[in-house]
PDB file of C-alpha atoms in Angstrom:
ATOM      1  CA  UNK A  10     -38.357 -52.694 -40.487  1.00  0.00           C
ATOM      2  CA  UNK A  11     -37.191 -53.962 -36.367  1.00  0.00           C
ATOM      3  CA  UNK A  12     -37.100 -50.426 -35.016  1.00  0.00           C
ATOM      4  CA  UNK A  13     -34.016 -49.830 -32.801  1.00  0.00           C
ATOM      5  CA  UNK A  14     -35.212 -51.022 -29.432  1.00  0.00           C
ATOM      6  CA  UNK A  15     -35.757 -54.370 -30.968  1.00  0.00           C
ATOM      7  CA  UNK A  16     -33.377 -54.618 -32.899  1.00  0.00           C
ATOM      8  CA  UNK A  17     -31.017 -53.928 -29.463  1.00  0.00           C
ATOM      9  CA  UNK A  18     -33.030 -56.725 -27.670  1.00  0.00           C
ATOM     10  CA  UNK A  19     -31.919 -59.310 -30.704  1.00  0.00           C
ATOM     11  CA  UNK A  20     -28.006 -57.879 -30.304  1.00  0.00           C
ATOM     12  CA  UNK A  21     -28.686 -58.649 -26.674  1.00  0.00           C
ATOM     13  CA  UNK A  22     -30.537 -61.986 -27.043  1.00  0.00           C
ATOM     14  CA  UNK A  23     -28.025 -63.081 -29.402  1.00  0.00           C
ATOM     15  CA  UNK A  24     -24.652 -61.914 -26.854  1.00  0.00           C
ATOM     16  CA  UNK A  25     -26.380 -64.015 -23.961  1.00  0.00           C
ATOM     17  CA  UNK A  26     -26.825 -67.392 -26.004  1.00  0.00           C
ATOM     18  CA  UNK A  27     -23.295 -66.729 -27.114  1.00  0.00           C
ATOM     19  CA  UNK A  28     -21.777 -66.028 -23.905  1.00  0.00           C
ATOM     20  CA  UNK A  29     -23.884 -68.948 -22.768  1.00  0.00           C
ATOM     21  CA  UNK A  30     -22.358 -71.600 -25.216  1.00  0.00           C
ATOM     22  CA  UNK A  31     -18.726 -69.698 -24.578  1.00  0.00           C
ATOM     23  CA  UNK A  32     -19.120 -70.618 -21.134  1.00  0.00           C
ATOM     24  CA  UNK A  33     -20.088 -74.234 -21.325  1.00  0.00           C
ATOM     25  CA  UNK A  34     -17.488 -74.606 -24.074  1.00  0.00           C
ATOM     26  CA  UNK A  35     -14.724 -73.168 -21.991  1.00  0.00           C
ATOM     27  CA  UNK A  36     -15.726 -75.618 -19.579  1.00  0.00           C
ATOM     28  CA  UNK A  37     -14.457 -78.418 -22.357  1.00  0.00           C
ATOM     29  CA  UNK A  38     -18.333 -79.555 -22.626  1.00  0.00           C
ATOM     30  CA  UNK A  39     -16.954 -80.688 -26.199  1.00  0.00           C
ATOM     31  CA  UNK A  40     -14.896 -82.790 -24.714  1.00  0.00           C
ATOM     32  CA  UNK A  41     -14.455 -86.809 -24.504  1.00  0.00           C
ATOM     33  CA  UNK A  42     -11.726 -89.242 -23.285  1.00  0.00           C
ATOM     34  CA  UNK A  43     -11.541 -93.042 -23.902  1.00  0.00           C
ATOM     35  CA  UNK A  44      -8.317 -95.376 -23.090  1.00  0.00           C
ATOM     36  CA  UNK A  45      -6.360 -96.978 -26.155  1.00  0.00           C
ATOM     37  CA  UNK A  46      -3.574 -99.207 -26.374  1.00  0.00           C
ATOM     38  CA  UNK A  47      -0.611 -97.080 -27.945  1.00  0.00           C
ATOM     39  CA  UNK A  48      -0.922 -94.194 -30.472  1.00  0.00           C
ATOM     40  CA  UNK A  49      -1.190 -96.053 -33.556  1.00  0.00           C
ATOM     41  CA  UNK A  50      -3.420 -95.274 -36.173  1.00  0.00           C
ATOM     42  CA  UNK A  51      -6.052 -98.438 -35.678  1.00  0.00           C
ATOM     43  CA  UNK A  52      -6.071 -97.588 -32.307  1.00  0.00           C
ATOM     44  CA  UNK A  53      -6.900 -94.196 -32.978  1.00  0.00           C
ATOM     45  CA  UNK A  54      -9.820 -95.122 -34.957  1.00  0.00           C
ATOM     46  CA  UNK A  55     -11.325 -97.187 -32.934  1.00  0.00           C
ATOM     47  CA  UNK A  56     -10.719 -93.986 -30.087  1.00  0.00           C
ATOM     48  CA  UNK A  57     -12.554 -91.874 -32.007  1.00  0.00           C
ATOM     49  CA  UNK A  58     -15.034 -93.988 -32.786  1.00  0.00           C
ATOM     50  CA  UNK A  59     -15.645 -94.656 -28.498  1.00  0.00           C
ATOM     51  CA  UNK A  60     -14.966 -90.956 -28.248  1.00  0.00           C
ATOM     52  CA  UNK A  61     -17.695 -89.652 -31.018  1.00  0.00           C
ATOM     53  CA  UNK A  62     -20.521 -91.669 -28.477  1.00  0.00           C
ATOM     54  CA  UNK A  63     -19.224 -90.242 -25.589  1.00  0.00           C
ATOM     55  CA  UNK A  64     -19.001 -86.326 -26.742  1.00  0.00           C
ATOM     56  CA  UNK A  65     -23.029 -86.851 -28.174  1.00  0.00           C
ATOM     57  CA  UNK A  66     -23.842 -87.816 -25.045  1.00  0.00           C
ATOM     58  CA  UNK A  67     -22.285 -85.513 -22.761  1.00  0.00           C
ATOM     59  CA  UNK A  68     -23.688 -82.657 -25.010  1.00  0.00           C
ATOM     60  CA  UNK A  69     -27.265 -83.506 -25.021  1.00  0.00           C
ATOM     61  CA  UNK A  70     -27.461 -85.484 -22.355  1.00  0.00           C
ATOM     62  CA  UNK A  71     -29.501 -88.302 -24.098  1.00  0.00           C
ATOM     63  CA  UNK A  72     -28.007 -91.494 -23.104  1.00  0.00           C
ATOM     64  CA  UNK A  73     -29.890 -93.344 -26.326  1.00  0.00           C
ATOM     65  CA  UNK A  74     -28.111 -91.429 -29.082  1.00  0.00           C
ATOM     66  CA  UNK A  75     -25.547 -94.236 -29.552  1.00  0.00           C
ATOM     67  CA  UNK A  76     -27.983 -96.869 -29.783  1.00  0.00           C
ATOM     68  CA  UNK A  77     -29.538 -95.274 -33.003  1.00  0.00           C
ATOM     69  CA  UNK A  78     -29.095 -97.015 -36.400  1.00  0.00           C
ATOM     70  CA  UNK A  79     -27.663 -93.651 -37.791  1.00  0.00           C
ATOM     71  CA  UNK A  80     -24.571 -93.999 -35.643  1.00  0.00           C
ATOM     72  CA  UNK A  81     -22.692 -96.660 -37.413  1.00  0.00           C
ATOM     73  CA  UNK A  82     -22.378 -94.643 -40.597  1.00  0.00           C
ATOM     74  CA  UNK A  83     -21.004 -91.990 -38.387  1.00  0.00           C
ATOM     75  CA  UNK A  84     -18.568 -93.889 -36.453  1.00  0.00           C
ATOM     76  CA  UNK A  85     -17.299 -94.519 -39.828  1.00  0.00           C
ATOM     77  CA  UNK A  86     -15.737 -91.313 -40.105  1.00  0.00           C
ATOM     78  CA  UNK A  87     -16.024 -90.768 -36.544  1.00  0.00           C
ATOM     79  CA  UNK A  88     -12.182 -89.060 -36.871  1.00  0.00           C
ATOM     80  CA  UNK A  89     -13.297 -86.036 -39.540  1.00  0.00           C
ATOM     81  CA  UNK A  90     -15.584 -84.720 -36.554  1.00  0.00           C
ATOM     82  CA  UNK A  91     -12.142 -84.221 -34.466  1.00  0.00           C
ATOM     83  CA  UNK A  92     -10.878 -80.768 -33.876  1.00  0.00           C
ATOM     84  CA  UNK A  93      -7.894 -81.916 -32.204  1.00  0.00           C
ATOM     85  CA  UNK A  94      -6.636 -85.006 -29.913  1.00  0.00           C
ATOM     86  CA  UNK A  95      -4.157 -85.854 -27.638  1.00  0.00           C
ATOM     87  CA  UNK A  96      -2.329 -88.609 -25.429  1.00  0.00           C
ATOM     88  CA  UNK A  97      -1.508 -89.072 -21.944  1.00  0.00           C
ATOM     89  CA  UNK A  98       0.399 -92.580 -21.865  1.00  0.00           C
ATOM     90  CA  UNK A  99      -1.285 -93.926 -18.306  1.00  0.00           C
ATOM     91  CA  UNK A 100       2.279 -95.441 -17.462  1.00  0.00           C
ATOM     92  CA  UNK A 101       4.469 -92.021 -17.893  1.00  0.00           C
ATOM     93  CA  UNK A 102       7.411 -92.610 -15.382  1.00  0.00           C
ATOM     94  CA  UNK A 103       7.457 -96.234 -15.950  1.00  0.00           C
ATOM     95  CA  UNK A 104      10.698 -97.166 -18.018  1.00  0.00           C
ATOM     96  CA  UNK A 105       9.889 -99.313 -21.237  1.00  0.00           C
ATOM     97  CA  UNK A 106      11.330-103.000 -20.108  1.00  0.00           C
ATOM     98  CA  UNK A 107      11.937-106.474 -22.343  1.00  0.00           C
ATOM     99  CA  UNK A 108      10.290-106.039 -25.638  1.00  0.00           C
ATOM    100  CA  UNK A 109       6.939-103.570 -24.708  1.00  0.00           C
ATOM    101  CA  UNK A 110       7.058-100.652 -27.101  1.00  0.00           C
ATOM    102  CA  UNK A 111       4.558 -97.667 -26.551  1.00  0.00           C
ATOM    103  CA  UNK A 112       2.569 -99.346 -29.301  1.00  0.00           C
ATOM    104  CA  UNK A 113       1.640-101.707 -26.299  1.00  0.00           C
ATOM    105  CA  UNK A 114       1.027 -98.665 -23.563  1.00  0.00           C
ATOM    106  CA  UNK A 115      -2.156 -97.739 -22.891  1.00  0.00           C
ATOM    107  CA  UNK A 116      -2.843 -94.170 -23.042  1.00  0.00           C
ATOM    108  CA  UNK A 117      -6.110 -91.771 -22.417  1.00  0.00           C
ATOM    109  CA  UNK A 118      -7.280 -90.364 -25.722  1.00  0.00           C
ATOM    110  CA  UNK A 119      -8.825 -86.772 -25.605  1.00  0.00           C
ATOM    111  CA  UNK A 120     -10.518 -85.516 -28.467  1.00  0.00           C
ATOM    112  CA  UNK A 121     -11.570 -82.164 -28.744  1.00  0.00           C
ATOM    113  CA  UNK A 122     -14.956 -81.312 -30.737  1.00  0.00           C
ATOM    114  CA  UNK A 123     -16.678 -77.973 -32.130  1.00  0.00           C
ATOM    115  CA  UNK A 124     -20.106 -76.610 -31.202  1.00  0.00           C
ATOM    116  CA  UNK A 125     -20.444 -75.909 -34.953  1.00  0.00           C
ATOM    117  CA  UNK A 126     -19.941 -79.536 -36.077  1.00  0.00           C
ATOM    118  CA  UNK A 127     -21.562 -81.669 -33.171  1.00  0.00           C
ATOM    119  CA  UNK A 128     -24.319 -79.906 -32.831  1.00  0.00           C
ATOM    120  CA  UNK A 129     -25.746 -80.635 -36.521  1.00  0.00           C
ATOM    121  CA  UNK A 130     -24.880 -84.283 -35.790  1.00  0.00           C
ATOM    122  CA  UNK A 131     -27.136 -83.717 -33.144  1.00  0.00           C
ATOM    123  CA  UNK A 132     -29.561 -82.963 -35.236  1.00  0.00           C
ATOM    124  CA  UNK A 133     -29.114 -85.017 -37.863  1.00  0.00           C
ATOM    125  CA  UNK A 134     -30.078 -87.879 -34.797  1.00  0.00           C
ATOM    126  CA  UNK A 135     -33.105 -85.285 -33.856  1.00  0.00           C
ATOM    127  CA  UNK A 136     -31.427 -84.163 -30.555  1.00  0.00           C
ATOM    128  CA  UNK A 137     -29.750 -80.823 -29.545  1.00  0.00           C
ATOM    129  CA  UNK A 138     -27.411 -79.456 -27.131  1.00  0.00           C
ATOM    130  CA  UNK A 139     -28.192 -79.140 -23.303  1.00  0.00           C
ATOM    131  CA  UNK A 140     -26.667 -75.922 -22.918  1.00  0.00           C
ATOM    132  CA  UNK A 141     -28.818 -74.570 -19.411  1.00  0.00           C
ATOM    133  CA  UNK A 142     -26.822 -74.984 -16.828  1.00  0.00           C
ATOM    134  CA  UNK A 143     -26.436 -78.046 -14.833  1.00  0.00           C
ATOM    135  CA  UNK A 144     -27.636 -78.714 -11.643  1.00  0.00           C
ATOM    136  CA  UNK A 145     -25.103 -80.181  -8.806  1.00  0.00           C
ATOM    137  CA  UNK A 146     -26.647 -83.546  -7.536  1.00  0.00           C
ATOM    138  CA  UNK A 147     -26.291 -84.609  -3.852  1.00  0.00           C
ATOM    139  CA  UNK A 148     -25.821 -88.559  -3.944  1.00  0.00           C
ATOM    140  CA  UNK A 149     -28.344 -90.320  -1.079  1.00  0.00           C
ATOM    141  CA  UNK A 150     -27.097 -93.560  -1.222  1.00  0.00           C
ATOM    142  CA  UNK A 151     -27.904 -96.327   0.627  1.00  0.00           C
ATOM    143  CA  UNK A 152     -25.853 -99.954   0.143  1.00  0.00           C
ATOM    144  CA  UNK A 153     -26.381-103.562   1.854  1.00  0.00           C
ATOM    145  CA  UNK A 154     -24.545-106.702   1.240  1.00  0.00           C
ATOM    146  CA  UNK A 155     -25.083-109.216   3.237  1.00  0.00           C
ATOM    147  CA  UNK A 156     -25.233-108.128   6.416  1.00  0.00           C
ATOM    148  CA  UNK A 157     -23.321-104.896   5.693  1.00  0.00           C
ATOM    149  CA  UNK A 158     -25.493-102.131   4.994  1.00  0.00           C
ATOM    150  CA  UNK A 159     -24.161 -98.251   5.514  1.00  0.00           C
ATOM    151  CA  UNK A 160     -25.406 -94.633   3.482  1.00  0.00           C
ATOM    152  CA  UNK A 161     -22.736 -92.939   1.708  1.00  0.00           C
ATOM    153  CA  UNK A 162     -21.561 -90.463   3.355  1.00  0.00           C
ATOM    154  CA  UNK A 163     -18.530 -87.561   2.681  1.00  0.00           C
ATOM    155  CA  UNK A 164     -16.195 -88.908   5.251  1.00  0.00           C
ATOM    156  CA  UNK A 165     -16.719 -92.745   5.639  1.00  0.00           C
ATOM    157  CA  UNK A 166     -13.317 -94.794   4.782  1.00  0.00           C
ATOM    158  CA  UNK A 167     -15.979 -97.612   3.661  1.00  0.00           C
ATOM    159  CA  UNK A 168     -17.312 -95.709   0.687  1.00  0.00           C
ATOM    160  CA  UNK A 169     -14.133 -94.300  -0.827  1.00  0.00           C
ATOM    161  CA  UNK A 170     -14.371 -96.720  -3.566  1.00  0.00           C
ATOM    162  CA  UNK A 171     -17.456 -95.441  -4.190  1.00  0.00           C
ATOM    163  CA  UNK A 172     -17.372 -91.703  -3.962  1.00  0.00           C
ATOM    164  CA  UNK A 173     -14.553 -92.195  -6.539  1.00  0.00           C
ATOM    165  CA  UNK A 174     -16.361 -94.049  -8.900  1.00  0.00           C
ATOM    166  CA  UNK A 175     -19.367 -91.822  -8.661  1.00  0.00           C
ATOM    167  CA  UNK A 176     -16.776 -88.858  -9.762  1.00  0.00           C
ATOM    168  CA  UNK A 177     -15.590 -90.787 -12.111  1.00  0.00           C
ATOM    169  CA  UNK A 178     -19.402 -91.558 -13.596  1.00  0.00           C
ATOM    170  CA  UNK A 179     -20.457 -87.477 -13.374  1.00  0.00           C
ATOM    171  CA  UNK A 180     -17.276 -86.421 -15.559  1.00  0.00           C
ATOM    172  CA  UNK A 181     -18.365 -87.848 -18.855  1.00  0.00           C
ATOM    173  CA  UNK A 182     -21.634 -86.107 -18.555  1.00  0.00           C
ATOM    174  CA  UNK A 183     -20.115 -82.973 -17.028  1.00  0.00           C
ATOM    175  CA  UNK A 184     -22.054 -83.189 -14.278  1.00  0.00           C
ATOM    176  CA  UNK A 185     -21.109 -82.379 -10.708  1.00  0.00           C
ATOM    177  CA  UNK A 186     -21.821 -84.124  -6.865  1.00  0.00           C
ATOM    178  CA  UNK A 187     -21.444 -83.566  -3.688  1.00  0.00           C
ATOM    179  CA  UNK A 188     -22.101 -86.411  -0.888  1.00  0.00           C
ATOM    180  CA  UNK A 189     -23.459 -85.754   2.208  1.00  0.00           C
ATOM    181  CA  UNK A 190     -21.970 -85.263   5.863  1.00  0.00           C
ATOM    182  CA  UNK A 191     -23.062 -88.015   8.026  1.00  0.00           C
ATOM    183  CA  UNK A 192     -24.037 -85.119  10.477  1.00  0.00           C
ATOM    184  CA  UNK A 193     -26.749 -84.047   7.909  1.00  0.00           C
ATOM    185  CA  UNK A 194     -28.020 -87.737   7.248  1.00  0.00           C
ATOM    186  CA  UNK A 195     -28.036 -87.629  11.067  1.00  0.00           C
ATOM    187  CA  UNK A 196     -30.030 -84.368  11.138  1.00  0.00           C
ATOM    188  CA  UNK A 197     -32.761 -86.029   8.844  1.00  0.00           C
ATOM    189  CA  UNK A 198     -32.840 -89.126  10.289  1.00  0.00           C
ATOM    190  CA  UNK A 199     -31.429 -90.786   7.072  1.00  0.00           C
ATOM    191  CA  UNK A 200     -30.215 -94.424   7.700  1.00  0.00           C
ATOM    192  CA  UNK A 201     -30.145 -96.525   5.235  1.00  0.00           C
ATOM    193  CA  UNK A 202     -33.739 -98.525   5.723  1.00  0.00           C
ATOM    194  CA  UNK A 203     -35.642 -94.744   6.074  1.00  0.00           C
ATOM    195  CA  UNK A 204     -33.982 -93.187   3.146  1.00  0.00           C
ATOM    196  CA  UNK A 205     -36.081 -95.644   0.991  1.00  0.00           C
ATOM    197  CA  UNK A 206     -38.865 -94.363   2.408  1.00  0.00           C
ATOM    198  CA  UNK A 207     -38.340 -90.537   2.413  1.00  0.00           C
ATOM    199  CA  UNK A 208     -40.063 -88.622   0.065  1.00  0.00           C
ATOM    200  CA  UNK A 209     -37.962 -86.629  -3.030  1.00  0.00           C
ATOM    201  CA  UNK A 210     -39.363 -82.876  -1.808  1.00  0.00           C
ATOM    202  CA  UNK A 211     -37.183 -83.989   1.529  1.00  0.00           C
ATOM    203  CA  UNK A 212     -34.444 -84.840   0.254  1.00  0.00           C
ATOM    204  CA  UNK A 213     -33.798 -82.034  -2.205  1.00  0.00           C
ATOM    205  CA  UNK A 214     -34.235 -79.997   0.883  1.00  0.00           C
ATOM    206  CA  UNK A 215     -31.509 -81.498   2.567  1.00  0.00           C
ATOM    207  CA  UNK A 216     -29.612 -81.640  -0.700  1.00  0.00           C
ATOM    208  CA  UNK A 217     -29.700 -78.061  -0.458  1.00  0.00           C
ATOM    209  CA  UNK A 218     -27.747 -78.418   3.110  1.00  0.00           C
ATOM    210  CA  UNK A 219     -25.207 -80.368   1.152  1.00  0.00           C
ATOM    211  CA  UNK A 220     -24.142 -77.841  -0.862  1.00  0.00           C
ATOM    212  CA  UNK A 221     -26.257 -79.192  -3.846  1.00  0.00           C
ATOM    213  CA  UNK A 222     -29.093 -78.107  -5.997  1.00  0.00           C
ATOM    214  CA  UNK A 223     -31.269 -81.315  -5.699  1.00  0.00           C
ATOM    215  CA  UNK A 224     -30.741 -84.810  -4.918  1.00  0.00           C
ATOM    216  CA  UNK A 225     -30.219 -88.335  -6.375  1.00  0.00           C
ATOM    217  CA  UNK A 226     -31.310 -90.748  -4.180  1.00  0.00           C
ATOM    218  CA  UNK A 227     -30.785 -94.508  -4.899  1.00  0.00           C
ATOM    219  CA  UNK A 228     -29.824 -97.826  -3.730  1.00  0.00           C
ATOM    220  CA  UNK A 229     -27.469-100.663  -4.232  1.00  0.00           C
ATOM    221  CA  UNK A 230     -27.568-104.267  -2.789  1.00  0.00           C
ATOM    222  CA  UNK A 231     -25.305-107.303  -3.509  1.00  0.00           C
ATOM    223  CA  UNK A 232     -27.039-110.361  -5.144  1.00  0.00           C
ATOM    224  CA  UNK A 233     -25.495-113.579  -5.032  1.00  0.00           C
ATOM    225  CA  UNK A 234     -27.533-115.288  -7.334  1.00  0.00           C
ATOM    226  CA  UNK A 235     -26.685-112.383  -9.975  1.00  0.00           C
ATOM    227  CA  UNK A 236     -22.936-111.578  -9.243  1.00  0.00           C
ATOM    228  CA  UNK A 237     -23.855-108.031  -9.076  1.00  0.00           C
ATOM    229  CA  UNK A 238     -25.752-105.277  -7.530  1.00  0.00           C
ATOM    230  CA  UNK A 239     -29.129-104.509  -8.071  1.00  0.00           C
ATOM    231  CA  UNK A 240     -29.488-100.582  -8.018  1.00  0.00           C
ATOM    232  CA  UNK A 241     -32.572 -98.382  -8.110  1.00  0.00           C
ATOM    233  CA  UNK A 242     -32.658 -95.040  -8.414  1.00  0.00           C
ATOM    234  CA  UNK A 243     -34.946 -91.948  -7.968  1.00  0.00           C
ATOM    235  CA  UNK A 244     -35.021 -88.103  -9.007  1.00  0.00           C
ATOM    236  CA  UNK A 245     -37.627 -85.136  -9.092  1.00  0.00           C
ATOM    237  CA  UNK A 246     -37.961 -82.806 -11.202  1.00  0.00           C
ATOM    238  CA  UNK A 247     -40.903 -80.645 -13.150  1.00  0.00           C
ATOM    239  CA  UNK A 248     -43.304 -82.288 -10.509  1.00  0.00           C
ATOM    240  CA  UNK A 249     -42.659 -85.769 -10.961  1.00  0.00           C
ATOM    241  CA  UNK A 250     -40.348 -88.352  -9.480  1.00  0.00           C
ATOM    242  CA  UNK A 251     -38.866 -90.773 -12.415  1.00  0.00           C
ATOM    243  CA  UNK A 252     -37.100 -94.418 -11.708  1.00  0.00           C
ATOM    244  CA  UNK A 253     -35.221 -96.213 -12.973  1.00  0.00           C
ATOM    245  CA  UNK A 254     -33.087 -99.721 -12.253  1.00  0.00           C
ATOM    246  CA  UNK A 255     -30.240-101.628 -13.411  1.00  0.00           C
ATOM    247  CA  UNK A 256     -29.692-105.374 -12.155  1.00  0.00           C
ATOM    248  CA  UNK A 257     -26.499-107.707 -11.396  1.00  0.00           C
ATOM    249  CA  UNK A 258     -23.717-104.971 -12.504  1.00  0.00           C
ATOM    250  CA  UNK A 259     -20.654-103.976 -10.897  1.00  0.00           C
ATOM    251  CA  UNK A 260     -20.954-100.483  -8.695  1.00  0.00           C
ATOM    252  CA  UNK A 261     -19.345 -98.687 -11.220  1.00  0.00           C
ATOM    253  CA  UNK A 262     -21.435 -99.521 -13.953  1.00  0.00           C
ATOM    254  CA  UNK A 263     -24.188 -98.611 -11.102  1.00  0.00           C
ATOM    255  CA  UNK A 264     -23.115 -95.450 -11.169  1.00  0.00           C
ATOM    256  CA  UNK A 265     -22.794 -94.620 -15.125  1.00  0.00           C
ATOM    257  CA  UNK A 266     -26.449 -95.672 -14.782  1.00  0.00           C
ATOM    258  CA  UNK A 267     -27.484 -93.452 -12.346  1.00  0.00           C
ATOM    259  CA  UNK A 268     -25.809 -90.496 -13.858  1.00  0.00           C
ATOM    260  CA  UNK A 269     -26.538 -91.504 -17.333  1.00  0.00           C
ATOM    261  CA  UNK A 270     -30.032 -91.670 -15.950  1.00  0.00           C
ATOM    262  CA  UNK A 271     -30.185 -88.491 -14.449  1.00  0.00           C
ATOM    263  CA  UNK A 272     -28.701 -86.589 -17.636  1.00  0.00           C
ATOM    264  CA  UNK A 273     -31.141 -88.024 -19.478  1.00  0.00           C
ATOM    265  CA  UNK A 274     -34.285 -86.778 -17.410  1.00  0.00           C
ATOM    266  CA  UNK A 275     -32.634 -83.078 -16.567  1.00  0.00           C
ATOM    267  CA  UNK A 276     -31.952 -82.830 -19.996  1.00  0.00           C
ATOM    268  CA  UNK A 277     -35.371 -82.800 -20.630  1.00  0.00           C
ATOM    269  CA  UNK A 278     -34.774 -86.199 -22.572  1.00  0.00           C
ATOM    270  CA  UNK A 279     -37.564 -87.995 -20.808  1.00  0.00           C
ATOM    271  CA  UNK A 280     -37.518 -91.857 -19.089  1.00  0.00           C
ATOM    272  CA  UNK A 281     -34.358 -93.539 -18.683  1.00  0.00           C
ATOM    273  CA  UNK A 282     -34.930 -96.672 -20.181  1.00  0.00           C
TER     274      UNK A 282
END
């Protein structure tokens, strides 16, 4: 019989992974959003179906999952892993004009998902939930096309475009970044050519100074003969440095790579492909 001091360190073991999953759902980790055209019931579907990928990867971090065979008998009856869902038509305050109905409206699609139902999908695909907490990533950027070439920076009007997108790749995964000052980039000596050449150990130092916990350090350059950027990206962690690429994309899909990426690898998921 678990004499009582033991039996108090389960009660207590037990109220931390609790409080620990209360936490991360509070902060709507079962969460996922995709856009649809109107609120009809095909629509829906096919929502759900975008959404179910989505909510399996932001859980467990393992960008693969919806490349598994197993996943097309679940997006089958992706909608009876649903909690609850809701709309946002993306045009509220626009007046319906000639013959559009809000059958024709596209609207963001939230679905809301259970720890205890996802996480036996998870299983079922041989993952699990990434429940530790997850670290803040200071994006090192550096960008050329043609004979533009600048580091993202916090401030810079030229990478708006990009800061935004970067937000808008992190959400999905609910993971958060911070870009750097140009001050600090100036304090390190980090231009664009010598922050391929800087080593990971200094840059999650000054990712640190950022506000961060480590860094993600990449690049992106134009191709002509591609249509796209070609992006490369590195993070440390565990004592290693992984990388990983993605050729003749637009930045945003960039971006969903190099979070996608970095999800996968602090997850403890291994190589992005």
């Amino acid at each position: 019989m678990l004499g009582f001091s033991r039996l108090a360190q389960l009660a207590i073991g037990l109220m931390v992974c609790a409080t620990a999953r209360a936490a991360l759902a509070g902060d709507d980790l079962y969460r996922a959003n995709t856009i649809v055209t109107g609120q009809g019931e095909e629509n829906r579907q096919i929502g759900f179906k975008a959404c179910l990928d989505t909510v399996l990867v932001r859980v467990s971090g393992d960008r693969r999952l919806p490349k598994k065979p197993e996943m097309a008998g679940l997006r089958d009856k992706a909608g009876s892993f649903v909690a609850e869902f809701r709309y946002r038509d993306r045009m509220e305050g626009i007046p319906i004009h000639d013959e559009q109905g809000t059958h024709d409206r596209p609207h963001d699609l939230t679905c809301l998902y259970k720890p205890a139902v996802i996480d036996p999908v998870l299983a079922s695909l041989g993952s699990r939930p990434w429940l530790a907490e997850r670290p803040r990533l200071a994006i090192f950027l550096a960008t050329e096309r043609g004979a533009r070439h600048f580091t993202l920076t916090a401030g810079d009007e030229r990478g708006a475009p990009m800061r935004e997108s970067f937000v808008n790749a992190a959400d999905p995964l609910a993971m958060q970044i911070a870009f750097p000052k140009a001050s600090l980039l100036s304090e390190f000596g980090l231009d664009d050519k010598a922050l391929h050449e800087m080593d990971m150990a200094a840059l999650d130092k000054a990712a640190k100074l950022a506000g961060a916990d480590q860094a993600l350090a990449g690049s992106i350059v134009w191709s002509d003969k591609e249509l796209g950027w070609n992006a490369d990206w590195r993070l440390a962690t565990g004592g290693r440095t992984y990388s990983w690429q993605v050729r003749g994309v637009s930045f945003d899909e960039a971006f969903r790579v190099a979070m996608r990426g970095a999800a996968q690898i602090l997850s403890g998921n291994g190589q992005p492909e």
